[in-house]
Tab-separated table of C-alpha atoms and ligand atoms in Angstrom:
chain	number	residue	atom	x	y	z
A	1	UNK	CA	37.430	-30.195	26.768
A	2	UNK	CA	38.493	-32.058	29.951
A	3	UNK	CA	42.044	-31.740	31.973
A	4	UNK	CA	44.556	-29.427	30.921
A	5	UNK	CA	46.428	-30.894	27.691
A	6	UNK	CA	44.192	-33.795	27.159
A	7	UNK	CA	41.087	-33.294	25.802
A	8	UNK	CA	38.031	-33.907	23.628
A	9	UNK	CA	36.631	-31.781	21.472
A	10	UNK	CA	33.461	-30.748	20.062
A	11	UNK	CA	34.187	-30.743	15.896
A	12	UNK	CA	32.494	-29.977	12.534
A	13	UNK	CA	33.419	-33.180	10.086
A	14	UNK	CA	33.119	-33.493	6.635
A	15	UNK	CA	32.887	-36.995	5.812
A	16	UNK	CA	33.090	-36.810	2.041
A	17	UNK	CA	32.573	-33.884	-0.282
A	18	UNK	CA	29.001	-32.983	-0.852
A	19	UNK	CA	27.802	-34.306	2.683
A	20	UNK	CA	26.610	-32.148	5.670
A	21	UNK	CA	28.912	-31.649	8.015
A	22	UNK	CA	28.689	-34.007	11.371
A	23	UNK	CA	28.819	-32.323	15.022
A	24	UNK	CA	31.080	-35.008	16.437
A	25	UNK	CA	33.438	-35.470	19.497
A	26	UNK	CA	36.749	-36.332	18.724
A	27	UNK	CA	40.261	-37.098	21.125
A	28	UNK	CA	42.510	-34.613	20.566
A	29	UNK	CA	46.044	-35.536	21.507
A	30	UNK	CA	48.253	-33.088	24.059
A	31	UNK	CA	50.921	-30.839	22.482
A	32	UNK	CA	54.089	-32.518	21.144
A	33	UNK	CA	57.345	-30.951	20.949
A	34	UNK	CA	57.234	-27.647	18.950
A	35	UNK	CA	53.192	-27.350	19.713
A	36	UNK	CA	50.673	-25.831	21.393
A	37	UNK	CA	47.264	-26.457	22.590
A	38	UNK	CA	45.117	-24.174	21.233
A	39	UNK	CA	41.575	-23.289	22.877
A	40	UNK	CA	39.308	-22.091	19.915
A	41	UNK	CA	37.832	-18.963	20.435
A	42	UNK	CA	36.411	-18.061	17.168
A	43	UNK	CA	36.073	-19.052	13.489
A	44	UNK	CA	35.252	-17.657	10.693
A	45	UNK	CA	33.124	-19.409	7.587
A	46	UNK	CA	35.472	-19.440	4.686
A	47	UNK	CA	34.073	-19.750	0.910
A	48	UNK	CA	37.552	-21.934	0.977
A	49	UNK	CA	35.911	-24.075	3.568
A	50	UNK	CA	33.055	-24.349	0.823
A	51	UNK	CA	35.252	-25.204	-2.093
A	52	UNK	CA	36.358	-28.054	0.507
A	53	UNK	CA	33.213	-29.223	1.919
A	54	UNK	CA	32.002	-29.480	-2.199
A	55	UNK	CA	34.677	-31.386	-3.338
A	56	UNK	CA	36.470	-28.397	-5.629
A	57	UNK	CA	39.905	-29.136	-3.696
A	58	UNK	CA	39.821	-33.112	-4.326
A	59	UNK	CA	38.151	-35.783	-1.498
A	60	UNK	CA	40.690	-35.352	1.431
A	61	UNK	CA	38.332	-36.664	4.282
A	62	UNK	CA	37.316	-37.241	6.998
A	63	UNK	CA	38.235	-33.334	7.802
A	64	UNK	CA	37.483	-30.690	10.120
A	65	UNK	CA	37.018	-28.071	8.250
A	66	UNK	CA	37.290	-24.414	9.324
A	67	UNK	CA	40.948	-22.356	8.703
A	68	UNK	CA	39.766	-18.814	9.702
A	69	UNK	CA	40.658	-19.108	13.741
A	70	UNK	CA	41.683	-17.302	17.184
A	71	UNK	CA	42.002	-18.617	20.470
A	72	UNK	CA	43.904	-18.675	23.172
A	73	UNK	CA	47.152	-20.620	24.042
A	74	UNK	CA	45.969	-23.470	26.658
A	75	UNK	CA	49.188	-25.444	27.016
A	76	UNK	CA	52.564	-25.801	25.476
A	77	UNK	CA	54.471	-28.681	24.145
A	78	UNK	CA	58.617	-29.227	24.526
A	79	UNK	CA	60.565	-26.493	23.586
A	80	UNK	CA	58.254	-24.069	23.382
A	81	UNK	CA	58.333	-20.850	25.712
A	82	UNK	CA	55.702	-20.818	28.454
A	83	UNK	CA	55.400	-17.504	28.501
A	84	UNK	CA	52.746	-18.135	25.196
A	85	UNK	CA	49.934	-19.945	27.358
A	86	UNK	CA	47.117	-17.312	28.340
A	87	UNK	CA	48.569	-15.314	25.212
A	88	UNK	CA	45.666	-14.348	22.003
A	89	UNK	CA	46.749	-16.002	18.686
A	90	UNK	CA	45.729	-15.400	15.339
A	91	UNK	CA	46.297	-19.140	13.066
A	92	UNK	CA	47.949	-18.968	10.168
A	93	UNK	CA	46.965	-21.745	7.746
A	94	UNK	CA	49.844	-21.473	5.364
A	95	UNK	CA	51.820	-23.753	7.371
A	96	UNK	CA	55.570	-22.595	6.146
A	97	UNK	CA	57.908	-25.336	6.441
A	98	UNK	CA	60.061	-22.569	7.382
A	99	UNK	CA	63.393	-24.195	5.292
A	100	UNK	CA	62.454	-23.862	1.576
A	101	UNK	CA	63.678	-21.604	-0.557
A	102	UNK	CA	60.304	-19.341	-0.305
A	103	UNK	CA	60.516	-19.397	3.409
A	104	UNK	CA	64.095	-19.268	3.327
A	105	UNK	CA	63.724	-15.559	1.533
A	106	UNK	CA	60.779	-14.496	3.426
A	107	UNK	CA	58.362	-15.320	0.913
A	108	UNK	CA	56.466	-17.537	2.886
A	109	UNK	CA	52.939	-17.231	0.857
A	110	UNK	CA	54.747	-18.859	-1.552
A	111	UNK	CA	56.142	-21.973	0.743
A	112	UNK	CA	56.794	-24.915	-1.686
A	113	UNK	CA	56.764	-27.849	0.857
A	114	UNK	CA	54.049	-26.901	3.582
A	115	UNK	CA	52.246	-29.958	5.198
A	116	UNK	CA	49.055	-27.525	6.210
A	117	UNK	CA	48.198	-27.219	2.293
A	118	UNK	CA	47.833	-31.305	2.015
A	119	UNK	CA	45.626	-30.825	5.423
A	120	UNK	CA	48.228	-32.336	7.974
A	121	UNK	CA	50.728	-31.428	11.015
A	122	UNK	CA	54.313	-30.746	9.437
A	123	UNK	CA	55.442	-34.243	10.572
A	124	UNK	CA	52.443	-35.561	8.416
A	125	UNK	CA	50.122	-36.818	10.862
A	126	UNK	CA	47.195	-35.448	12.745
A	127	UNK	CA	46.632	-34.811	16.444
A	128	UNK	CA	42.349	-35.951	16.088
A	129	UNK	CA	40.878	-39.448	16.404
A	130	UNK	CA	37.542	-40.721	16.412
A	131	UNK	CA	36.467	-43.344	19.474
A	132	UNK	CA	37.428	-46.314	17.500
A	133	UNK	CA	41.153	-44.826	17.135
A	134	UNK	CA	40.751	-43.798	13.236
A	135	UNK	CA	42.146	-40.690	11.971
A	136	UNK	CA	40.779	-37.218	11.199
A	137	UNK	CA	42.773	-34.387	9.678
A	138	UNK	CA	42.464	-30.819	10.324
A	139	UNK	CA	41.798	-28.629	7.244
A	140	UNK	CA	44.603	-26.828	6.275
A	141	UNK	CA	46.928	-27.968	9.091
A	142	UNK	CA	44.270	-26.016	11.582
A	143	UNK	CA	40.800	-27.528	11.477
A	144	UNK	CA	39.116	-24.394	13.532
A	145	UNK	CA	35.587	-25.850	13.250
A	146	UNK	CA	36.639	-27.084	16.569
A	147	UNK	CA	36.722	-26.247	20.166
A	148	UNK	CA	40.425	-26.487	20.369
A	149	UNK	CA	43.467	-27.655	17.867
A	150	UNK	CA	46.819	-28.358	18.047
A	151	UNK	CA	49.295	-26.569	15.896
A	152	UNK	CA	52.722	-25.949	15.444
A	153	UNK	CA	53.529	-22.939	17.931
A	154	UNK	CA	55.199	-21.380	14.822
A	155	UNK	CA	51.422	-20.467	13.120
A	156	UNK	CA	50.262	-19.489	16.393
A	157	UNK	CA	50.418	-15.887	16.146
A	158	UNK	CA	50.193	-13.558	19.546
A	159	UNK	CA	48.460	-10.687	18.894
A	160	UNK	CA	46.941	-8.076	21.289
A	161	UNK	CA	44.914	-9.357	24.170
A	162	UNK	CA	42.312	-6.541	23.767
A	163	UNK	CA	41.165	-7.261	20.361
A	164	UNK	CA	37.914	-8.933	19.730
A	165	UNK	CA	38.065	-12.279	18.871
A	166	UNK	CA	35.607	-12.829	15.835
A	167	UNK	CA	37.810	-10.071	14.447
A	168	UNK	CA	41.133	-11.833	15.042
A	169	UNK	CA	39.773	-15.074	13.411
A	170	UNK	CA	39.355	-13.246	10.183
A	171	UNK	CA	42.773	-11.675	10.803
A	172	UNK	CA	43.697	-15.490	9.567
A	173	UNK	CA	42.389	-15.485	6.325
A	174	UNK	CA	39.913	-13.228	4.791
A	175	UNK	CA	41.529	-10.066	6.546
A	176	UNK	CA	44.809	-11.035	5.857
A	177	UNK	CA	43.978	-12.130	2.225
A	178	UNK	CA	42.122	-9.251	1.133
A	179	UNK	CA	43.838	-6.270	3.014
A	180	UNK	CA	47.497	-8.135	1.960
A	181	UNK	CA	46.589	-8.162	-2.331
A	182	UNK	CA	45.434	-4.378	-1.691
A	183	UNK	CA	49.202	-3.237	0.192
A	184	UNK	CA	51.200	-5.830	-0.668
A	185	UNK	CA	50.545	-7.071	-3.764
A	186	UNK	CA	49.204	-4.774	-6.105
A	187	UNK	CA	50.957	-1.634	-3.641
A	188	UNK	CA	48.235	0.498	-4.119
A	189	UNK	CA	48.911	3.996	-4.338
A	190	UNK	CA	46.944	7.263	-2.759
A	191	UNK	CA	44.657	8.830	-5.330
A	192	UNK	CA	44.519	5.476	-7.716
A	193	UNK	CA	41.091	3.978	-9.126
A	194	UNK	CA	40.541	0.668	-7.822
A	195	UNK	CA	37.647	-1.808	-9.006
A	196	UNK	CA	36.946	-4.364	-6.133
A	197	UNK	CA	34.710	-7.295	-7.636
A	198	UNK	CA	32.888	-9.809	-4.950
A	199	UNK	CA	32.037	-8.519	-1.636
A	200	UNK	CA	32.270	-11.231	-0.058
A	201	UNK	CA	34.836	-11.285	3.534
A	202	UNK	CA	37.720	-10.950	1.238
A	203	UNK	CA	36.572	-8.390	-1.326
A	204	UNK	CA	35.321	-6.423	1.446
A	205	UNK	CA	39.156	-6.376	2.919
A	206	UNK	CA	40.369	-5.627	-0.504
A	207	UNK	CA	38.111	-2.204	0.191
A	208	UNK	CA	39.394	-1.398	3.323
A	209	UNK	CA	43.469	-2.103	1.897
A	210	UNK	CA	42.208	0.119	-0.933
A	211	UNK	CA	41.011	2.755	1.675
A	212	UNK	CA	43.610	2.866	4.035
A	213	UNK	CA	46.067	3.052	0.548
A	214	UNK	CA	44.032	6.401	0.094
A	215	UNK	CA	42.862	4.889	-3.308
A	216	UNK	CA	39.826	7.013	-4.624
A	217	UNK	CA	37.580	5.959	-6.392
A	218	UNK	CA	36.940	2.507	-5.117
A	219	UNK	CA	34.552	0.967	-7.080
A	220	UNK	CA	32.565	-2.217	-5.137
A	221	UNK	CA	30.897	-4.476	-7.478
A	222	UNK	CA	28.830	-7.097	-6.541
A	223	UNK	CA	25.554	-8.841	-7.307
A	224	UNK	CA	23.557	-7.935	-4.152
A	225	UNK	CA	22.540	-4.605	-3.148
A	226	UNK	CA	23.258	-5.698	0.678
A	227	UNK	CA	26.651	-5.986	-0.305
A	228	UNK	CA	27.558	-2.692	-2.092
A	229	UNK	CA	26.266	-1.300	1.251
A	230	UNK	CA	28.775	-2.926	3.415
A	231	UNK	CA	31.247	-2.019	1.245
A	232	UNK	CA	30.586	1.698	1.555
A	233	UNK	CA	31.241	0.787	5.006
A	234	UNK	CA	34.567	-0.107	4.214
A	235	UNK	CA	35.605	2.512	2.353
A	236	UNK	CA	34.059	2.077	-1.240
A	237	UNK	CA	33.026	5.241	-2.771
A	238	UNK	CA	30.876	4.007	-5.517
A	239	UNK	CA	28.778	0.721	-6.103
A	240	UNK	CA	27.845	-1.217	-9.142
A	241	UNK	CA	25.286	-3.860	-9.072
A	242	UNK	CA	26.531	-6.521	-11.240
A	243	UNK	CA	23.952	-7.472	-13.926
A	244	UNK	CA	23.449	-10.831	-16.024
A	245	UNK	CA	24.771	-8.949	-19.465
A	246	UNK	CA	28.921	-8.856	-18.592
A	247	UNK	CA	28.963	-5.957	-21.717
A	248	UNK	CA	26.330	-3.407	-19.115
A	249	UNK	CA	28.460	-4.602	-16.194
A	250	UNK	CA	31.434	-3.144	-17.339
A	251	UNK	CA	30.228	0.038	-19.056
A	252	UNK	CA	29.324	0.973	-15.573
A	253	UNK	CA	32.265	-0.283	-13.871
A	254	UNK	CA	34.196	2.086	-16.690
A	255	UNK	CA	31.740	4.971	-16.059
A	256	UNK	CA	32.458	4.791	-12.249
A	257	UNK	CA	36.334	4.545	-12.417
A	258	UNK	CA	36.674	7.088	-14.385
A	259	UNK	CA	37.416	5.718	-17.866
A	260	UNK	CA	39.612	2.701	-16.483
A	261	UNK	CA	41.096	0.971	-13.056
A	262	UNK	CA	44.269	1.364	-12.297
A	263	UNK	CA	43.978	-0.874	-10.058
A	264	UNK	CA	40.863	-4.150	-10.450
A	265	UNK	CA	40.437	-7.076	-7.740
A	266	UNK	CA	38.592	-10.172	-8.548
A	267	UNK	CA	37.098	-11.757	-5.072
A	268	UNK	CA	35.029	-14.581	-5.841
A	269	UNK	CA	36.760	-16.803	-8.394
A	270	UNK	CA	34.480	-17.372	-11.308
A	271	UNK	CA	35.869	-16.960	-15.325
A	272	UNK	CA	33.414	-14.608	-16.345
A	273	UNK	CA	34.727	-12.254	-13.282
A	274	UNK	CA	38.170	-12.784	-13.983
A	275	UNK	CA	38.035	-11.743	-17.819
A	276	UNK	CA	35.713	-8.804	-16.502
A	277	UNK	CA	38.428	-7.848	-13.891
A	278	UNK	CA	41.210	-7.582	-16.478
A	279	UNK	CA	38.726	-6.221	-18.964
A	280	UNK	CA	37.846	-2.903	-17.178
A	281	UNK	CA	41.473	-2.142	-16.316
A	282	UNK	CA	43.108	1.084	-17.703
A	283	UNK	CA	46.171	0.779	-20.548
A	284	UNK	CA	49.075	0.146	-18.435
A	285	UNK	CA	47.019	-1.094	-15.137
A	286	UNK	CA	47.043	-4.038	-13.605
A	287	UNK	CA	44.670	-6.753	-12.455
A	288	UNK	CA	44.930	-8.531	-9.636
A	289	UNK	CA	43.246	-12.306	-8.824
A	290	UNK	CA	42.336	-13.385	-5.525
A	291	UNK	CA	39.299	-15.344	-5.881
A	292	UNK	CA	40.477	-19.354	-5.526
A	293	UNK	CA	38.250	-21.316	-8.685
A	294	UNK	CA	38.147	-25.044	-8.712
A	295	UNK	CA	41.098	-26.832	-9.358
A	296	UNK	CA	42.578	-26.404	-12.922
A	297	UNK	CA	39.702	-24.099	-14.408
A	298	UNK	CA	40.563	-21.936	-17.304
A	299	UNK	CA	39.678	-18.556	-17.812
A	300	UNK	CA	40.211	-16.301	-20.782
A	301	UNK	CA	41.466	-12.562	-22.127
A	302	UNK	CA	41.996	-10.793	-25.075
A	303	UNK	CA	45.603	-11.689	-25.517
A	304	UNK	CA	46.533	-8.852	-28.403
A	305	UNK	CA	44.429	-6.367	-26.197
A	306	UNK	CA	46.788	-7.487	-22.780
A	307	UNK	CA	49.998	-6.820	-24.863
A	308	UNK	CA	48.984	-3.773	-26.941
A	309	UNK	CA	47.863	-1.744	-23.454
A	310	UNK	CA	51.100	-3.202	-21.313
A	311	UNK	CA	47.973	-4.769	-18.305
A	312	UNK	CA	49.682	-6.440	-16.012
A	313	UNK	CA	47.933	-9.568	-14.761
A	314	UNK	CA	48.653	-10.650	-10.953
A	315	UNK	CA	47.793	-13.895	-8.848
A	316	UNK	CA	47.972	-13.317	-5.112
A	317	UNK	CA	47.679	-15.676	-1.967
A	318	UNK	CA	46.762	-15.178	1.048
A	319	UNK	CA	47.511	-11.304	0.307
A	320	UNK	CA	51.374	-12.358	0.616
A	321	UNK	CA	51.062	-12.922	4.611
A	322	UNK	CA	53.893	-12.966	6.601
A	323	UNK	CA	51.725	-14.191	9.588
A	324	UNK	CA	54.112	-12.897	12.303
A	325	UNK	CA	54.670	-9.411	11.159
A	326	UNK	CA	51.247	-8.993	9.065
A	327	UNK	CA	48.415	-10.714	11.887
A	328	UNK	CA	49.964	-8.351	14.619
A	329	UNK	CA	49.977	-5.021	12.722
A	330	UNK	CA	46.846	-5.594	10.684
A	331	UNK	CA	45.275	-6.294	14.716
A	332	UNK	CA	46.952	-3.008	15.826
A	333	UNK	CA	46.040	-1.015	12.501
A	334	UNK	CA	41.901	-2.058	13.386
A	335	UNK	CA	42.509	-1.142	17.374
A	336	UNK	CA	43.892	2.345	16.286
A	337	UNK	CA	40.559	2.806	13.792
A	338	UNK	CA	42.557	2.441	10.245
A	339	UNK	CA	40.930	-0.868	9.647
A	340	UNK	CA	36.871	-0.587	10.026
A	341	UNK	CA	37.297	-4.597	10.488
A	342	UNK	CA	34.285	-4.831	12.286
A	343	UNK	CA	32.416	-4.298	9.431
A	344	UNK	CA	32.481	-7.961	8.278
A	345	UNK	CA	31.465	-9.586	11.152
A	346	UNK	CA	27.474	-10.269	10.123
A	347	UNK	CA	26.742	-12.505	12.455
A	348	UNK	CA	28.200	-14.805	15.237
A	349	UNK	CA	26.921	-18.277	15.168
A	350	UNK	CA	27.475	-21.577	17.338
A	351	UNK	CA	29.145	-24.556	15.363
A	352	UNK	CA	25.894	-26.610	14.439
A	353	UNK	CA	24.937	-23.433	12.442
A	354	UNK	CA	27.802	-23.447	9.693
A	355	UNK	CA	25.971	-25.636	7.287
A	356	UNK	CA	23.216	-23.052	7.364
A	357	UNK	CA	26.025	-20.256	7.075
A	358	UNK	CA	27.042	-22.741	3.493
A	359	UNK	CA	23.465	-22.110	2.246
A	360	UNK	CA	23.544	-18.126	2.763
A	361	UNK	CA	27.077	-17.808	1.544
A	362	UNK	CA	25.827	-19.981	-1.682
A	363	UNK	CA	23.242	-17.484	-2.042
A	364	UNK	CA	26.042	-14.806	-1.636
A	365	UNK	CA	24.158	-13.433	1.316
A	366	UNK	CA	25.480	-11.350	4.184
A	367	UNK	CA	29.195	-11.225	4.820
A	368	UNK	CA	31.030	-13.310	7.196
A	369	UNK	CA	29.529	-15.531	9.690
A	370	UNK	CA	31.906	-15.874	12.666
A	371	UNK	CA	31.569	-19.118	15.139
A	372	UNK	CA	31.930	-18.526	18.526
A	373	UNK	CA	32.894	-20.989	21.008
A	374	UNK	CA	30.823	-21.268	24.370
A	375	UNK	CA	33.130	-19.788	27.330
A	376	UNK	CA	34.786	-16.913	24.930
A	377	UNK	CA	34.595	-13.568	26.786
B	401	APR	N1	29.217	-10.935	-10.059
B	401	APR	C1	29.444	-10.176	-8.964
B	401	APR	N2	29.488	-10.676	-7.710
B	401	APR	C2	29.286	-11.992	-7.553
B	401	APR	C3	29.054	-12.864	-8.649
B	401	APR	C4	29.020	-12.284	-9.960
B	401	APR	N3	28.804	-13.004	-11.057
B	401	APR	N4	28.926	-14.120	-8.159
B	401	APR	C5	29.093	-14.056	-6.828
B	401	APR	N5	29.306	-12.775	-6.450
B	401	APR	C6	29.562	-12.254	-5.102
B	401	APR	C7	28.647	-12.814	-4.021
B	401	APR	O1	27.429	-12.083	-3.964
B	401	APR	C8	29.510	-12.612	-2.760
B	401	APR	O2	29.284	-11.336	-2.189
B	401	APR	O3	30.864	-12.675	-4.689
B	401	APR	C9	30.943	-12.657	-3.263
B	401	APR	C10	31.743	-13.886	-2.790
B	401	APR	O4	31.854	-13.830	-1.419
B	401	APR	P1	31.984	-15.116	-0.452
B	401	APR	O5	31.213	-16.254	-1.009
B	401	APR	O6	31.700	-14.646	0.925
B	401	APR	O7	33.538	-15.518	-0.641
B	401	APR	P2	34.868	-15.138	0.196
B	401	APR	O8	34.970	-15.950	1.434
B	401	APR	O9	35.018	-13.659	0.264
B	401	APR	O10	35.976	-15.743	-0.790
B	401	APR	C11	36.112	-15.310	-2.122
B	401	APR	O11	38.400	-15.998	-2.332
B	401	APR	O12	39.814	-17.155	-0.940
B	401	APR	C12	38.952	-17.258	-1.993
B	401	APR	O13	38.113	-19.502	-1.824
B	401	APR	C13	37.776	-18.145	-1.700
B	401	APR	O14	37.152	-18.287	-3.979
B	401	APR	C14	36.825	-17.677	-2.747
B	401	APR	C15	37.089	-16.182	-2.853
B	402	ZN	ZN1	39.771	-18.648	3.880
B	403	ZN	ZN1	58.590	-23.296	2.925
């Protein structure tokens, strides 16, 4: 970064799906009216950023990727209160137009005409350019595999200055995500059995919504031992290591809730986890999906078995984040020791590193990886 409000910036590009990314410095233009000038502090490694970088989510490119971010407010564009620069903010890559009828009703999780989803500014364009002038989007409206960004002041979220910033990055998405399907959309309830499958940043946040719901047991499934420790570090009061045979996988998920969940999460996105999520539920209970697949993947269930026991089968994104009202009080819930959010932060890592932090999270190794920009305190 240079001058105040012009800059360039050191960015992680994906070309095209399936190649590395490329450390590259890119223009980034000043604010425009309604924006600010965010200086990146942190960023979390997404699996969503995975899905992108692989092609899952279609061949929008060239990208910078990354939609898990913090920083601080360097500069403001027209009509936007000064008062924001110097301020924390926690980036909210939902992108609500802000008008539709989802946004209109406070729904905004559900926003039927953001720009952010299709990877642009709302006006449609993008504030990065190569040397030669050509184009690059940011991911998700955000693009926080990047020393700064420029974003519409209304997904810049102020949160409190004393928080630590790898923390507020995952405040953006895996926090919010995971800790959001637990209170808001399955509404939890004290003393409930909950099945959490997929340890991963989100499923780990699942446990600690499921926690601070006073939900007990909370079973933490996953396929690496590593990972059911976290989790007991999060809350989880029981661990099952899943196993290659689905049928031994869910005896013991059974065994360890109690007979069934009232309450089951699947984190990772794969069929075979989604049919075992609403398999191990209890008559009446409810299973809840979180986990993104590829594009327009099927998965399966017993249908007589779904109606004859009344399950009740829930999508949920982004944990149904109202970014102004949910990024500040999940911040202030982890300050006051409700939210052990800590807990996910494995490692903090420089930009070059994410493609090795791809490789461990294909391995399903460790939990989050959290860039951190040079100069953050
Ligand atoms: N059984 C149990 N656990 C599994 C299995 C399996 N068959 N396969 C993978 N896992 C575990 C991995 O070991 C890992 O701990 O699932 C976890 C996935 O975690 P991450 O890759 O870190 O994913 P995360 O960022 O938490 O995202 C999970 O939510 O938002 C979406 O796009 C995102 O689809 C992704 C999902
Ligand atoms: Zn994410
Ligand atoms: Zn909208």
């Amino acid at each position: 970064m240079t001058e105040r409000g012009v800059s360039t910036v050191r960015a992680a590009v994906l070309d095209a799906p399936g190649k590395p990314l490329r450390i590259e410095t890119l223009h980034l233009d000043p604010p425009g009216a309604g924006e600010v000038l965010v200086r990146l502090e942190a960023s979390g490694v997404c699996h969503s950023d995975l899905h992108q970088a692989d092609g899952d989510w279609g061949d929008d490119a060239p990208l910078v990727l990354g939609h898990e971010g913090a920083g601080v407010v360097d500069a403001v564009g027209h009509g936007v209160d000064d008062a924001l620069v110097g301020r924390r903010v926690v980036l909210n890559w939902m992108g609500p137009c802000g008008t539709c009828d989802a946004c209109a009703v406070g729904r905004e999780w559900e926003c039927a005409d953001s720009k952010a989803l299709g990877n642009r500014l709302p006006d449609g364009t993008t504030r990065l350019r190569r040397e030669d002038g050509s184009e690059v989007f940011p991911l998700l409206g955000l693009g926080t595999f990047a020393e700064a960004a420029v974003v519409p002041a209304k997904v810049a979220v102020p949160v409190r200055d004393d928080i630590d910033p790898a923390v507020a990055a995952l405040i953006g998405c895996c926090v919010s995500t995971g800790v959001g399907a637990a209170l808001k959309t399955a509404r939890v309830v004290p003393h409930s059995s909950v099945v959490v499958i997929g340890l991963g940043g989100v499923g780990l946040s699942i446990v600690m919504g499921a926690a601070f719901a006073e939900a007990d047991p909370i079973v933490a499934v996953d396929r690496s031992e590593e990972k059911l420790e976290r989790a007991r570090a999060a809350g989880a009061t029981a661990g099952v290591l899943a196993e290659d045979d689905d049928e031994r996988t869910l005896s013991a998920i059974r065994e360890a809730a109690g007979g069934g969940a009232e309450f089951a999460f699947e984190a990772i996105g794969l069929p075979r986890t989604i049919e075992l999520a609403i398999r191990c539920v209890a008559t009446g209970a409810t299973a809840v999906l979180v986990g993104m697949t590829a594009h327009a993947v099927p998965a399966s269930f017993d249908a007589f078995d779904v109606v004859d026991r009344s399950l009740r089968i829930l999508g949920s994104n982004y944990g149904f984040t109202v970014g102004n009202v949910d990024f500040p009080r999940y911040a202030d819930l982890h300050a006051g020791g409700r939210l052990p959010l800590d807990v996910l932060v494995e490692r903090r890592i420089e930009l070059a590193d994410v493609e090795d932090a791809f490789e461990a999270m294909r391995r399903g190794e460790g939990a989050r990886r959290v860039v951190v920009y040079p100069g953050t305190a």
